[in-house]
Coordinates of C-alpha atoms in Angstrom, one line a residue:
X1 CA -13.7 -2.0 7.5
X2 CA -10.3 -0.6 8.4
X3 CA -9.6 -0.1 4.7
X4 CA -12.9 1.6 4.2
X5 CA -12.2 4.0 7.1
X6 CA -8.8 4.8 5.6
X7 CA -10.3 5.5 2.2
X8 CA -12.8 7.9 3.8
X9 CA -9.9 10.1 4.9
X10 CA -8.6 10.5 1.3
X11 CA -9.5 13.9 -0.2
X12 CA -12.5 13.8 -2.6
X13 CA -10.5 15.3 -5.6
X14 CA -7.9 12.5 -5.3
X15 CA -10.6 9.9 -5.3
X16 CA -12.5 11.5 -8.2
X17 CA -9.3 11.4 -10.3
X18 CA -8.6 7.8 -9.5
X19 CA -8.9 5.4 -12.5
X20 CA -7.9 2.1 -11.0
X21 CA -10.2 -0.9 -10.5
X22 CA -10.6 -2.5 -7.1
X23 CA -8.1 -2.6 -4.3
X24 CA -4.7 -4.3 -3.9
X25 CA -4.0 -4.4 -0.2
X26 CA -1.9 -7.2 1.2
X27 CA -1.7 -8.0 4.9
X28 CA 0.9 -7.1 7.7
X29 CA 1.9 -3.6 6.5
X30 CA 2.6 -1.8 9.7
X31 CA 6.0 -0.1 9.5
X32 CA 6.6 -1.3 5.9
X33 CA 8.2 0.6 3.0
X34 CA 5.8 0.3 0.1
X35 CA 6.1 1.1 -3.6
X36 CA 3.0 1.6 -5.8
X37 CA 3.6 1.0 -9.5
X38 CA 1.4 3.4 -11.5
X39 CA 0.1 5.4 -8.5
X40 CA -2.0 7.8 -10.6
X41 CA -3.8 10.4 -8.4
X42 CA -2.3 8.8 -5.3
X43 CA -5.6 7.4 -3.8
X44 CA -4.0 4.0 -2.9
X45 CA -0.9 5.6 -1.6
X46 CA -2.8 7.9 0.8
X47 CA -4.8 4.9 2.0
X48 CA -1.6 2.8 2.5
X49 CA 0.0 5.8 4.2
X50 CA -2.4 5.2 7.1
X51 CA -1.9 1.4 7.1
X52 CA 1.9 1.5 7.3
X53 CA 1.7 4.1 10.1
X54 CA 4.0 7.1 10.7
X55 CA 7.0 4.8 11.0
X56 CA 6.3 3.3 7.6
X57 CA 6.6 4.9 4.2
X58 CA 4.8 4.9 0.8
X59 CA 6.3 5.8 -2.6
X60 CA 4.1 6.2 -5.7
X61 CA 5.7 6.2 -9.1
X62 CA 3.8 7.3 -12.2
X63 CA 4.8 8.7 -15.7
X64 CA 1.9 11.2 -15.9
X65 CA 2.7 14.8 -15.0
X66 CA -0.9 15.8 -14.3
X67 CA -1.6 12.9 -11.9
X68 CA 1.7 13.5 -10.1
X69 CA 1.0 17.2 -9.7
X70 CA -2.4 16.4 -8.2
X71 CA -1.1 13.8 -5.9
X72 CA 1.7 16.0 -4.6
X73 CA -0.7 18.9 -4.0
X74 CA -2.5 17.1 -1.2
X75 CA 0.5 15.7 0.8
X76 CA 0.3 18.3 3.6
X77 CA -3.5 18.1 3.7
X78 CA -3.3 14.3 4.3
X79 CA -0.5 14.4 6.8
X80 CA -2.5 16.8 8.9
X81 CA -5.6 14.7 8.5
X82 CA -3.7 11.6 9.6
X83 CA -2.0 13.4 12.5
X84 CA 1.5 12.8 11.3
X85 CA 4.3 15.1 12.3
X86 CA 6.2 14.6 9.0
X87 CA 5.2 13.1 5.6
X88 CA 5.6 9.4 5.2
X89 CA 4.8 9.5 1.5
X90 CA 6.3 10.8 -1.7
X91 CA 5.6 10.7 -5.5
X92 CA 8.2 10.0 -8.1
X93 CA 8.1 10.5 -11.9
X94 CA 9.3 7.6 -13.9
X95 CA 8.6 4.4 -15.7
X96 CA 7.8 1.1 -14.0
X97 CA 10.4 -0.6 -16.4
X98 CA 13.1 1.8 -15.1
X99 CA 12.7 2.1 -11.3
X100 CA 16.4 2.6 -10.6
X101 CA 16.7 5.3 -13.3
X102 CA 13.9 7.1 -11.4
X103 CA 16.1 7.2 -8.3
X104 CA 14.7 4.3 -6.4
X105 CA 17.4 2.4 -4.5
X106 CA 18.0 -1.4 -4.7
X107 CA 16.9 -3.5 -1.7
X108 CA 14.8 -0.6 -0.3
X109 CA 11.1 -1.8 -0.3
X110 CA 9.3 -4.4 1.8
X111 CA 6.2 -4.6 -0.5
X112 CA 5.4 -3.5 -4.1
X113 CA 1.8 -3.3 -5.2
X114 CA 0.3 -2.7 -8.6
X115 CA -3.3 -2.6 -9.8
X116 CA -3.9 -3.4 -13.5
X117 CA -0.8 -1.5 -14.6
X118 CA 1.7 -4.2 -15.6
X119 CA -0.4 -5.3 -18.6
X120 CA 0.0 -1.8 -20.1
X121 CA 3.8 -2.2 -20.2
X122 CA 5.4 -3.4 -23.4
X123 CA 8.3 -5.0 -21.5
X124 CA 6.9 -7.0 -18.6
X125 CA 10.1 -8.9 -18.0
X126 CA 11.8 -5.6 -17.3
X127 CA 9.0 -4.6 -14.9
X128 CA 9.6 -7.8 -12.9
X129 CA 13.3 -7.4 -13.1
X130 CA 13.3 -3.8 -11.7
X131 CA 10.7 -4.8 -9.0
X132 CA 13.0 -7.6 -7.9
X133 CA 16.0 -5.3 -7.7
X134 CA 14.3 -2.6 -5.5
X135 CA 12.7 -5.2 -3.1
X136 CA 14.5 -6.1 0.1
X137 CA 15.3 -9.8 0.7
X138 CA 12.0 -11.3 1.9
X139 CA 10.0 -8.6 0.1
X140 CA 6.8 -9.2 -1.9
X141 CA 5.3 -8.1 -5.2
X142 CA 1.6 -8.2 -4.7
X143 CA -0.3 -7.3 -7.8
X144 CA -3.6 -7.6 -9.7
X145 CA -3.7 -7.8 -13.5
X146 CA -5.3 -9.4 -16.5
X147 CA -4.2 -12.8 -17.9
X148 CA -5.1 -14.8 -21.0
X149 CA -5.3 -18.5 -21.8
X150 CA -2.7 -18.2 -24.6
X151 CA -0.3 -15.8 -26.2
X152 CA -2.2 -13.1 -28.0
X153 CA -1.9 -12.4 -31.7
X154 CA -0.2 -9.3 -33.1
X155 CA -3.6 -8.1 -34.4
X156 CA -5.0 -8.1 -30.8
X157 CA -1.8 -6.7 -29.3
X158 CA -1.9 -3.7 -31.7
X159 CA -5.6 -3.0 -31.3
X160 CA -5.9 0.4 -29.6
X161 CA -9.3 -0.1 -28.1
X162 CA -8.4 -3.5 -26.7
X163 CA -5.1 -2.0 -25.4
X164 CA -7.1 0.7 -23.6
X165 CA -9.4 -1.9 -22.1
X166 CA -6.3 -3.7 -20.6
X167 CA -6.9 -6.8 -22.7
X168 CA -4.4 -6.4 -25.6
X169 CA -1.5 -6.3 -23.1
X170 CA -2.7 -9.3 -21.1
X171 CA 0.0 -11.9 -20.4
X172 CA -0.4 -15.6 -20.9
X173 CA -0.5 -17.0 -17.4
X174 CA 2.2 -19.5 -18.2
X175 CA 4.5 -16.7 -19.3
X176 CA 4.1 -15.1 -15.9
X177 CA 5.4 -18.3 -14.2
X178 CA 8.4 -18.4 -16.6
X179 CA 9.2 -14.7 -16.3
X180 CA 9.0 -14.8 -12.5
X181 CA 11.4 -17.8 -12.4
X182 CA 13.9 -16.2 -14.8
X183 CA 13.9 -13.0 -12.7
X184 CA 14.5 -14.8 -9.5
X185 CA 11.1 -14.6 -7.7
X186 CA 9.5 -17.6 -5.9
X187 CA 6.8 -19.3 -8.0
X188 CA 3.7 -17.0 -8.2
X189 CA 1.0 -17.8 -5.6
X190 CA -2.5 -17.1 -6.9
X191 CA -4.7 -15.2 -4.3
X192 CA -7.9 -14.5 -6.1
X193 CA -9.3 -14.5 -9.6
X194 CA -12.5 -13.8 -11.6
X195 CA -13.5 -14.3 -15.2
X196 CA -13.7 -11.2 -17.4
X197 CA -16.6 -11.0 -19.9
X198 CA -16.5 -9.0 -23.1
X199 CA -20.0 -7.8 -24.0
X200 CA -19.0 -5.9 -27.2
X201 CA -19.6 -8.3 -30.1
X202 CA -17.2 -6.5 -32.4
X203 CA -14.4 -6.8 -29.9
X204 CA -15.3 -10.4 -29.0
X205 CA -15.1 -11.3 -32.7
X206 CA -11.5 -10.0 -32.8
X207 CA -10.6 -11.8 -29.6
X208 CA -12.0 -15.1 -31.0
X209 CA -11.4 -18.0 -28.6
X210 CA -9.1 -16.1 -26.2
X211 CA -10.4 -15.8 -22.7
X212 CA -9.3 -13.6 -19.8
X213 CA -9.2 -13.5 -16.1
X214 CA -8.4 -10.8 -13.6
X215 CA -6.1 -12.3 -11.0
X216 CA -4.1 -11.3 -8.0
X217 CA -0.7 -12.9 -7.5
X218 CA 1.9 -12.7 -4.8
X219 CA 5.6 -13.2 -5.7
X220 CA 8.4 -13.2 -3.1
X221 CA 12.1 -12.5 -3.1
X222 CA 13.3 -15.4 -0.9
X223 CA 16.2 -17.8 -1.0
X224 CA 16.0 -20.8 -3.3
X225 CA 16.4 -24.5 -2.5
X226 CA 14.5 -24.9 0.8
X227 CA 11.8 -27.3 -0.1
X228 CA 11.0 -29.2 3.2
X229 CA 7.4 -29.4 4.2
X230 CA 6.5 -28.3 7.8
X231 CA 3.6 -27.6 10.1
X232 CA 2.8 -24.0 10.9
X233 CA 0.5 -22.2 13.3
X234 CA -0.8 -18.8 12.6
X235 CA -0.5 -16.8 15.8
X236 CA -3.3 -14.4 14.8
X237 CA -3.6 -10.7 15.4
X238 CA -2.7 -9.3 12.0
X239 CA -4.8 -6.1 11.3
X240 CA -7.8 -7.1 9.2
X241 CA -6.9 -10.8 9.6
X242 CA -7.0 -11.3 13.4
X243 CA -8.7 -14.7 13.3
X244 CA -8.1 -15.9 9.8
X245 CA -5.4 -15.1 7.2
X246 CA -6.0 -16.0 3.5
X247 CA -2.5 -16.4 2.2
X248 CA -3.6 -17.6 -1.3
X249 CA -6.3 -19.7 -2.9
X250 CA -4.7 -22.9 -1.5
X251 CA -4.0 -21.9 2.1
X252 CA -6.2 -20.1 4.6
X253 CA -4.7 -20.1 8.1
X254 CA -7.0 -19.9 11.1
X255 CA -5.5 -18.6 14.3
X256 CA -3.9 -21.2 16.6
X257 CA -4.6 -24.0 14.2
X258 CA -1.9 -26.4 13.0
X259 CA -1.6 -26.6 9.2
X260 CA 0.8 -28.7 7.1
X261 CA 2.3 -26.6 4.3
X262 CA 4.5 -27.5 1.3
X263 CA 8.1 -26.5 1.2
X264 CA 7.5 -23.5 -1.1
X265 CA 5.1 -21.8 1.3
X266 CA 7.2 -22.8 4.3
X267 CA 10.2 -21.0 2.7
X268 CA 8.1 -17.9 2.0
X269 CA 6.7 -17.7 5.5
X270 CA 10.0 -18.2 7.2
X271 CA 11.9 -15.6 5.1
X272 CA 9.2 -12.9 4.7
X273 CA 7.6 -10.3 6.9
X274 CA 5.1 -13.0 8.0
X275 CA 7.8 -14.9 9.9
X276 CA 6.9 -13.4 13.3
X277 CA 3.2 -14.1 12.8
X278 CA 3.8 -17.9 12.6
X279 CA 5.1 -20.7 14.8
X280 CA 7.0 -23.4 12.9
X281 CA 7.1 -27.1 13.6
X282 CA 9.2 -29.6 11.7
X283 CA 7.2 -32.6 10.4
X284 CA 9.5 -35.2 11.9
X285 CA 10.6 -38.2 9.9
X286 CA 11.4 -38.2 6.2
X287 CA 10.0 -35.3 4.1
X288 CA 7.4 -36.6 1.7
X289 CA 4.7 -35.1 -0.5
X290 CA 2.5 -32.6 1.4
X291 CA -0.8 -34.1 2.5
X292 CA -2.7 -30.9 1.9
X293 CA -5.0 -31.0 -1.1
X294 CA -4.8 -27.8 -3.1
X295 CA -8.0 -25.8 -3.9
X296 CA -8.5 -25.2 -7.6
X297 CA -10.6 -22.1 -8.3
X298 CA -13.5 -22.9 -10.6
X299 CA -12.8 -19.7 -12.4
X300 CA -9.9 -21.4 -14.2
X301 CA -11.8 -24.5 -15.4
X302 CA -12.4 -22.9 -18.8
X303 CA -8.6 -22.7 -19.2
X304 CA -8.3 -26.5 -18.7
X305 CA -5.4 -26.0 -16.4
X306 CA -4.7 -26.1 -12.7
X307 CA -3.6 -22.7 -11.4
X308 CA -2.3 -24.2 -8.2
X309 CA 1.1 -24.9 -9.9

């Protein structure tokens, strides 16, 4: 509801020129510095501007002159609408593979979001590398994109229609895991996913046996090596997740309930912006395999793999 209310305050022309699909809004954003990769008309930026509050800040980066011009035109309008004394938002021209070249400083953002944009980049490793550089320690890359069940053929990659449909640029999900590790991110945590169907027979014939999903992952810039399991208690109260916080497809934390988590999640929670929202308890005794059984989304059964990695 709070996101719907924020969207209602975005100028109609900004919304009309928005070409993204869905929403990419992580939790616990008050006071954060956020970067939107491929911000377009700025709809998500203006919505996030309200969620971070006047003490937070949102930067949108896009390579398209027309979209940037439109987004910048309505800065003053929205600041007045939100009741802010000074702008907490700006728009930068540049490429998502070259964030520092666009003037964005290293270690300067708490959260980076992206909505179905990374697949349009020809150099996804550079996108992740640049994102890692401009994130603060403990920062998060929270993004939604298209993934395939294998490495796509050159014929598919070079197909203009499939490229425009965000399929030709889809990354094999295993490659995302490898790229994230090479860049330095924590292992990607799957949040949500859904199967993508292709109804056009001609395009389906070109795609053959390749299948696709739309998935949201969260990657964190946290220290390596801390792998001890522990028990955590979600203190509750995060905006939009007051009673229950879905961290990913494996862990949903209910307020004031003790949950045993694996070392990977414990490391993320203790070193990220979520640290103050949890109480941590050591397991006691020798650290062994976590007793929590992961949830495997049925959406990935056709890939014959477990996306809980």
